[in-house]
Amino acid sequence: MQRFSTVAQILVAAISIATSAAYAEDRWPTKPISLIVPYAPGGTSDVLARILAAKLHDKLGQSVIVENKPGAGGNIGTNLVAKAKPDGYTFLVGSSGPIVIAGALYPKLPYKPETDFTPVAPLAKASFVVAVNAKSGLNSIQDIINKGKTGQISFGSAGSGSPQHIIGEMFNVEAKTKLQHIPYKGSGPLLNDLVGGQVALAFENPLPIMPQVKAGNIKVLAITSAQRSPLFPDIPTLAESGVKGFDAQPWYGMLAPAGLPNDIAEKMNTAVQSILSSADVVAQLKGQGAEPMAMKPAQFRALIGSDIRKWADAVKRSGATVD
C-alpha cells in the first residue's frame, strides 16, 4: 500500500511538472528576452538584432535586450547560447560563420553546431562585396590580384572562421593570391580600420559598408555572388572581374539552445517573419544590401545542414586555419 502511494505521488508530481511546463509555454513570454550577438556592436548581426529588438517588444509584449558577446570569430557568444536554458528567453542572432563554418576550422569547438541549437528563423542574406579604402590605390579586382600575388596586402575579417575570413581565403585559392588575414572582433571594429586605412581590403556584407561608400570613404569593386545583385546592378561579380566561378552568399539567422519547445520556436518564427516582411524593415534592409529570408524552423534546419557540408568543403580547399 505504501509502495502504491509512493508511485502515485511520483506520477502526480510528473503530471504537475508537465502541466506547469505546458502552461509556461502557453503564456510565453512572461519576462524580458535576451538576443545574444556574438560580435562587437556595429556589424550586420548587431544591426539586425537591434531592428528585431524594437519590433519584437511590440509583437510579444516584453522587453527584448541586445547583448554583445564578441570573441573567437563569434564562437564565444554562440557557445553562451548553446549552454543556456532552452526556455525561450535566450536567443542567438548571428551569422552562418559560427554555425556552418566554425566546425571545419576549430578542432575543439565547445559546442556542436548541428545538435546544440534549435534553428528558429533565418533573417537575411547578402552577397558580400569586395570593399577597399578609398585612398588605398586599389581601383579594380585586377589591382588586388596583382598586388596580392606579392603578399604585400592584407584583408580584414569579422574574426577567424567568419564568412568574411573564408571568402577571403577562397579568393586566395581562386585568384592565386597571398592576401594576409587580419581578424577583428566583429564587423564594427573592422569597418573602423577600413575607413581609417589601417587595413586596405575586406570581403564584407554591404549592410555596414554602404553608409561609408556613400560618404566616399570606401569603394566597392565587386560582389561575391554568382549573379549581380538587383540591389546593386552596377557592381560586377567577381566572376565578371576575372575570378571565374566565384560564388559565396552567407546568411544571418536566429537560433536558440537545443530543446526549445516547438510552440515557442514557432511563435518566435512567426513574429520574426512578420517583422521582416513589413515594408519599413524590407526597405531598411534592402537599402543597405540585405534581402530578408523567410523559412519555417524545419526548413532553416535543413539549410544549416546543407551549408555545413558546403562550407566545410570550401575550408578544406582553401587550407584556411584559425589565426
Coordinates of C-alpha atoms in Angstrom, one line a residue:
M1 CA 0.0 0.0 0.0
Q2 CA 2.8 2.4 0.9
R3 CA 4.6 1.5 -2.4
F4 CA 1.5 2.3 -4.4
S5 CA 1.2 5.6 -2.6
T6 CA 4.8 6.5 -3.4
V7 CA 4.3 5.6 -7.1
A8 CA 1.1 7.7 -7.2
Q9 CA 3.0 10.6 -5.7
I10 CA 5.7 10.4 -8.3
L11 CA 3.1 10.2 -11.1
V12 CA 1.2 13.2 -9.7
A13 CA 4.5 15.2 -9.4
A14 CA 5.4 14.3 -13.0
I15 CA 2.0 15.4 -14.3
S16 CA 2.2 18.6 -12.3
I17 CA 5.7 19.4 -13.8
A18 CA 4.5 18.6 -17.3
T19 CA 1.3 20.7 -16.8
S20 CA 3.4 23.6 -15.4
A21 CA 5.8 23.5 -18.3
A22 CA 2.9 23.4 -20.8
Y23 CA 1.3 26.4 -19.0
A24 CA 4.6 28.3 -19.1
E25 CA 5.0 27.7 -22.9
D26 CA 1.4 28.8 -23.5
R27 CA 2.0 32.1 -21.6
W28 CA 5.4 32.8 -23.1
P29 CA 7.0 35.3 -22.8
T30 CA 6.5 36.5 -19.3
K31 CA 9.8 38.2 -18.8
P32 CA 12.5 40.1 -20.8
I33 CA 14.2 38.2 -23.7
S34 CA 17.9 38.4 -24.5
L35 CA 19.3 38.4 -28.0
I36 CA 22.9 37.4 -27.9
V37 CA 25.0 38.9 -30.7
P38 CA 28.4 37.1 -30.9
Y39 CA 30.2 40.1 -32.4
A40 CA 31.0 43.7 -31.4
P41 CA 28.5 46.5 -32.0
G42 CA 28.2 47.9 -35.5
G43 CA 28.2 44.8 -37.6
T44 CA 25.4 43.2 -39.5
S45 CA 24.2 40.8 -36.8
D46 CA 24.1 43.7 -34.4
V47 CA 22.1 45.9 -36.8
L48 CA 19.6 43.1 -37.4
A49 CA 19.3 42.3 -33.6
R50 CA 18.5 45.9 -32.8
I51 CA 15.9 46.1 -35.6
L52 CA 14.3 43.0 -34.2
A53 CA 14.5 44.0 -30.5
A54 CA 12.5 47.2 -31.1
K55 CA 9.8 45.4 -33.1
L56 CA 9.6 42.2 -31.0
H57 CA 8.7 44.3 -28.0
D58 CA 5.5 45.4 -29.7
K59 CA 4.8 41.8 -31.0
L60 CA 5.5 39.9 -27.8
G61 CA 4.7 42.5 -25.1
Q62 CA 8.0 42.0 -23.3
S63 CA 11.3 43.9 -23.4
V64 CA 14.0 42.5 -25.7
I65 CA 17.6 43.2 -24.8
V66 CA 20.5 43.0 -27.2
E67 CA 23.8 41.7 -25.6
N68 CA 27.1 41.8 -27.5
K69 CA 29.4 38.9 -26.6
P70 CA 32.3 39.1 -29.1
G71 CA 35.3 36.9 -29.4
A72 CA 36.8 33.9 -31.2
G73 CA 35.1 34.7 -34.5
G74 CA 31.7 34.6 -32.8
N75 CA 32.2 31.3 -31.1
I76 CA 32.2 32.8 -27.5
G77 CA 28.7 34.3 -27.8
T78 CA 27.4 31.3 -29.8
N79 CA 28.6 28.9 -27.1
L80 CA 26.8 31.0 -24.4
V81 CA 23.6 30.4 -26.2
A82 CA 24.4 26.7 -26.7
K83 CA 24.8 26.3 -22.9
A84 CA 21.7 28.5 -22.0
K85 CA 18.4 27.1 -20.7
P86 CA 16.0 26.3 -23.6
D87 CA 13.2 28.3 -22.0
G88 CA 12.6 30.9 -24.7
Y89 CA 14.5 33.7 -23.1
T90 CA 17.9 33.5 -24.7
F91 CA 18.3 33.6 -28.5
L92 CA 21.4 33.9 -30.8
V93 CA 21.3 36.5 -33.6
G94 CA 24.4 35.6 -35.6
S95 CA 25.8 34.7 -38.9
S96 CA 26.5 31.4 -40.6
G97 CA 30.1 31.6 -39.5
P98 CA 29.9 30.1 -36.0
I99 CA 27.2 27.6 -37.1
V100 CA 28.3 26.3 -40.5
I101 CA 32.0 27.2 -40.8
A102 CA 33.5 27.0 -37.3
G103 CA 33.2 23.2 -37.1
A104 CA 35.6 22.8 -40.0
L105 CA 38.1 25.2 -38.5
Y106 CA 38.2 24.6 -34.8
P107 CA 39.2 21.1 -33.8
K108 CA 37.9 21.6 -30.2
L109 CA 34.8 23.7 -30.7
P110 CA 33.0 23.9 -27.3
Y111 CA 29.5 23.3 -28.9
K112 CA 28.1 21.1 -31.7
P113 CA 26.6 23.2 -34.4
E114 CA 24.1 20.6 -35.7
T115 CA 22.8 19.3 -32.3
D116 CA 23.3 22.1 -29.7
F117 CA 20.8 24.6 -31.2
T118 CA 17.2 24.9 -32.2
P119 CA 17.0 26.8 -35.6
V120 CA 14.3 29.4 -35.2
A121 CA 14.4 31.7 -38.2
P122 CA 16.7 32.9 -40.9
L123 CA 16.9 36.7 -41.0
A124 CA 18.7 37.9 -44.1
K125 CA 21.1 37.0 -46.8
A126 CA 23.5 39.3 -48.5
S127 CA 26.0 39.0 -51.3
F128 CA 29.2 40.2 -49.8
V129 CA 31.2 42.9 -51.5
V130 CA 34.9 43.4 -52.1
A131 CA 35.5 46.7 -50.3
V132 CA 38.6 48.8 -50.2
N133 CA 39.7 52.0 -48.5
A134 CA 39.1 54.9 -51.0
K135 CA 42.7 56.0 -50.7
S136 CA 44.3 52.6 -51.0
G137 CA 45.2 52.9 -54.7
L138 CA 43.2 49.7 -55.4
N139 CA 40.8 50.5 -58.1
S140 CA 39.9 47.1 -59.6
I141 CA 40.0 43.4 -58.8
Q142 CA 43.0 43.1 -61.1
D143 CA 44.8 45.6 -58.9
I144 CA 44.1 43.4 -55.9
I145 CA 45.2 40.3 -57.7
N146 CA 48.5 41.9 -58.9
K147 CA 49.4 43.3 -55.5
G148 CA 48.0 40.2 -53.7
K149 CA 50.4 37.9 -55.6
T150 CA 53.3 39.7 -53.8
G151 CA 51.9 39.1 -50.4
Q152 CA 52.0 42.8 -49.7
I153 CA 48.3 43.3 -49.0
S154 CA 46.1 42.2 -46.1
F155 CA 42.4 41.7 -45.7
G156 CA 40.4 42.2 -42.5
S157 CA 37.5 40.0 -41.3
A158 CA 35.0 39.9 -38.5
G159 CA 37.1 37.1 -36.9
S160 CA 38.7 33.8 -37.6
G161 CA 36.2 31.4 -39.1
S162 CA 33.8 34.2 -40.1
P163 CA 32.3 34.2 -43.6
Q164 CA 34.5 37.3 -44.3
H165 CA 37.6 35.2 -43.4
I166 CA 36.6 32.2 -45.5
I167 CA 35.6 34.2 -48.5
G168 CA 39.0 35.9 -48.4
E169 CA 40.7 32.5 -48.3
M170 CA 38.5 31.3 -51.2
F171 CA 39.6 34.4 -53.1
N172 CA 43.3 33.4 -52.4
V173 CA 42.7 30.0 -53.9
E174 CA 40.7 31.1 -57.0
A175 CA 42.8 34.2 -57.8
K176 CA 46.1 32.6 -56.7
T177 CA 46.9 35.5 -54.4
K178 CA 48.7 35.6 -51.0
L179 CA 46.4 38.1 -49.1
Q180 CA 47.3 38.1 -45.4
H181 CA 44.4 37.7 -43.0
I182 CA 43.8 40.1 -40.1
P183 CA 40.9 39.0 -37.7
Y184 CA 38.8 41.5 -35.8
K185 CA 36.2 41.1 -33.1
G186 CA 33.3 41.8 -35.4
S187 CA 32.5 43.9 -38.5
G188 CA 32.3 47.1 -36.4
P189 CA 36.0 47.3 -35.4
L190 CA 36.9 46.1 -38.9
L191 CA 34.9 48.9 -40.6
N192 CA 36.6 51.5 -38.4
D193 CA 40.1 50.3 -39.5
L194 CA 39.0 50.0 -43.2
V195 CA 37.8 53.6 -43.1
G196 CA 40.9 54.7 -41.3
G197 CA 43.2 52.9 -43.7
Q198 CA 44.8 50.5 -41.2
V199 CA 43.6 47.7 -43.4
A200 CA 43.1 48.2 -47.2
L201 CA 40.6 45.4 -48.1
A202 CA 37.7 43.5 -46.8
F203 CA 35.1 41.0 -48.1
E204 CA 32.2 42.4 -46.2
N205 CA 28.4 42.5 -46.0
P206 CA 27.1 45.6 -47.6
L207 CA 24.9 46.3 -44.6
P208 CA 27.5 48.1 -42.5
I209 CA 29.6 49.2 -45.6
M210 CA 27.1 51.2 -47.7
P211 CA 26.9 54.3 -45.5
Q212 CA 30.7 54.7 -45.8
V213 CA 30.5 54.1 -49.5
K214 CA 28.0 57.0 -49.8
A215 CA 30.4 59.1 -47.7
G216 CA 33.2 58.5 -50.1
N217 CA 35.4 56.6 -47.5
I218 CA 35.2 53.2 -49.1
K219 CA 34.9 51.9 -52.6
V220 CA 33.2 48.7 -53.7
L221 CA 34.9 46.8 -56.5
A222 CA 32.9 43.6 -56.9
I223 CA 30.2 41.4 -55.4
T224 CA 30.8 37.8 -54.3
S225 CA 27.6 36.1 -55.6
A226 CA 27.4 34.3 -58.9
Q227 CA 25.0 36.9 -60.4
R228 CA 24.8 40.6 -59.9
S229 CA 22.5 41.8 -57.1
P230 CA 19.3 43.6 -58.1
L231 CA 20.1 45.9 -55.3
F232 CA 23.5 46.9 -56.8
P233 CA 23.1 46.3 -60.6
D234 CA 26.2 48.3 -61.4
I235 CA 28.5 46.3 -59.3
P236 CA 30.2 43.5 -61.3
T237 CA 30.6 40.0 -59.9
L238 CA 34.0 38.6 -59.1
A239 CA 33.4 36.1 -61.9
E240 CA 32.9 39.0 -64.3
S241 CA 36.1 40.7 -62.9
G242 CA 38.4 37.8 -63.7
V243 CA 37.9 35.3 -60.8
K244 CA 35.9 32.7 -62.7
G245 CA 33.2 30.6 -60.9
F246 CA 33.3 32.5 -57.6
D247 CA 30.1 32.3 -55.6
A248 CA 29.6 33.0 -51.9
Q249 CA 26.5 34.2 -50.2
P250 CA 26.3 33.7 -46.4
W251 CA 23.2 34.3 -44.2
Y252 CA 22.2 35.7 -40.8
G253 CA 19.8 33.9 -38.5
M254 CA 18.2 33.4 -35.1
L255 CA 18.8 30.2 -33.1
A256 CA 18.0 29.0 -29.6
P257 CA 19.5 26.4 -27.3
A258 CA 18.6 22.8 -28.2
G259 CA 15.4 21.6 -26.6
L260 CA 13.4 24.8 -27.1
P261 CA 9.7 23.8 -27.1
N262 CA 8.3 23.8 -30.6
D263 CA 5.4 26.1 -29.7
I264 CA 7.9 28.8 -28.7
A265 CA 10.1 28.3 -31.7
E266 CA 7.0 28.6 -34.0
K267 CA 5.7 31.7 -32.1
M268 CA 9.1 33.5 -32.4
N269 CA 9.4 32.4 -36.0
T270 CA 6.0 33.9 -36.8
A271 CA 6.9 37.2 -35.0
V272 CA 10.3 37.5 -36.8
Q273 CA 8.9 36.7 -40.2
S274 CA 6.1 39.2 -39.7
I275 CA 8.7 41.9 -38.8
L276 CA 11.0 41.0 -41.8
S277 CA 8.1 41.2 -44.2
S278 CA 7.0 44.7 -43.0
A279 CA 7.5 47.4 -45.6
D280 CA 9.7 49.6 -43.5
V281 CA 12.1 46.8 -42.5
V282 CA 12.3 45.5 -46.0
A283 CA 13.2 49.0 -47.2
Q284 CA 15.7 49.4 -44.4
L285 CA 17.5 46.1 -45.2
K286 CA 17.4 46.4 -48.9
G287 CA 18.6 50.0 -48.7
Q288 CA 21.8 48.6 -47.2
G289 CA 22.2 45.5 -49.4
A290 CA 20.4 42.7 -47.4
E291 CA 17.5 40.6 -48.5
P292 CA 15.1 39.3 -45.9
M293 CA 14.7 35.5 -45.8
A294 CA 11.5 33.5 -45.0
M295 CA 11.6 29.9 -43.7
K296 CA 10.0 27.8 -41.1
P297 CA 12.2 26.3 -38.4
A298 CA 12.4 22.9 -40.1
Q299 CA 13.4 24.5 -43.4
F300 CA 16.1 26.5 -41.7
R301 CA 17.5 23.3 -40.0
A302 CA 17.8 21.7 -43.5
L303 CA 19.6 24.8 -44.8
I304 CA 22.1 24.7 -41.9
G305 CA 22.8 21.0 -42.6
S306 CA 23.5 21.6 -46.3
D307 CA 25.6 24.7 -45.7
I308 CA 27.8 22.9 -43.1
R309 CA 28.8 20.5 -45.9
K310 CA 29.2 23.2 -48.5
W311 CA 31.4 25.5 -46.3
A312 CA 33.4 22.6 -44.9
D313 CA 34.5 21.8 -48.5
A314 CA 35.4 25.5 -49.0
V315 CA 37.5 25.4 -45.9
K316 CA 39.3 22.2 -46.9
R317 CA 40.0 23.6 -50.4
S318 CA 41.3 26.9 -49.1
G319 CA 43.5 25.4 -46.4
A320 CA 42.3 28.1 -44.0
T321 CA 43.3 27.8 -40.4
V322 CA 42.4 29.6 -37.2
D323 CA 44.7 32.6 -36.7

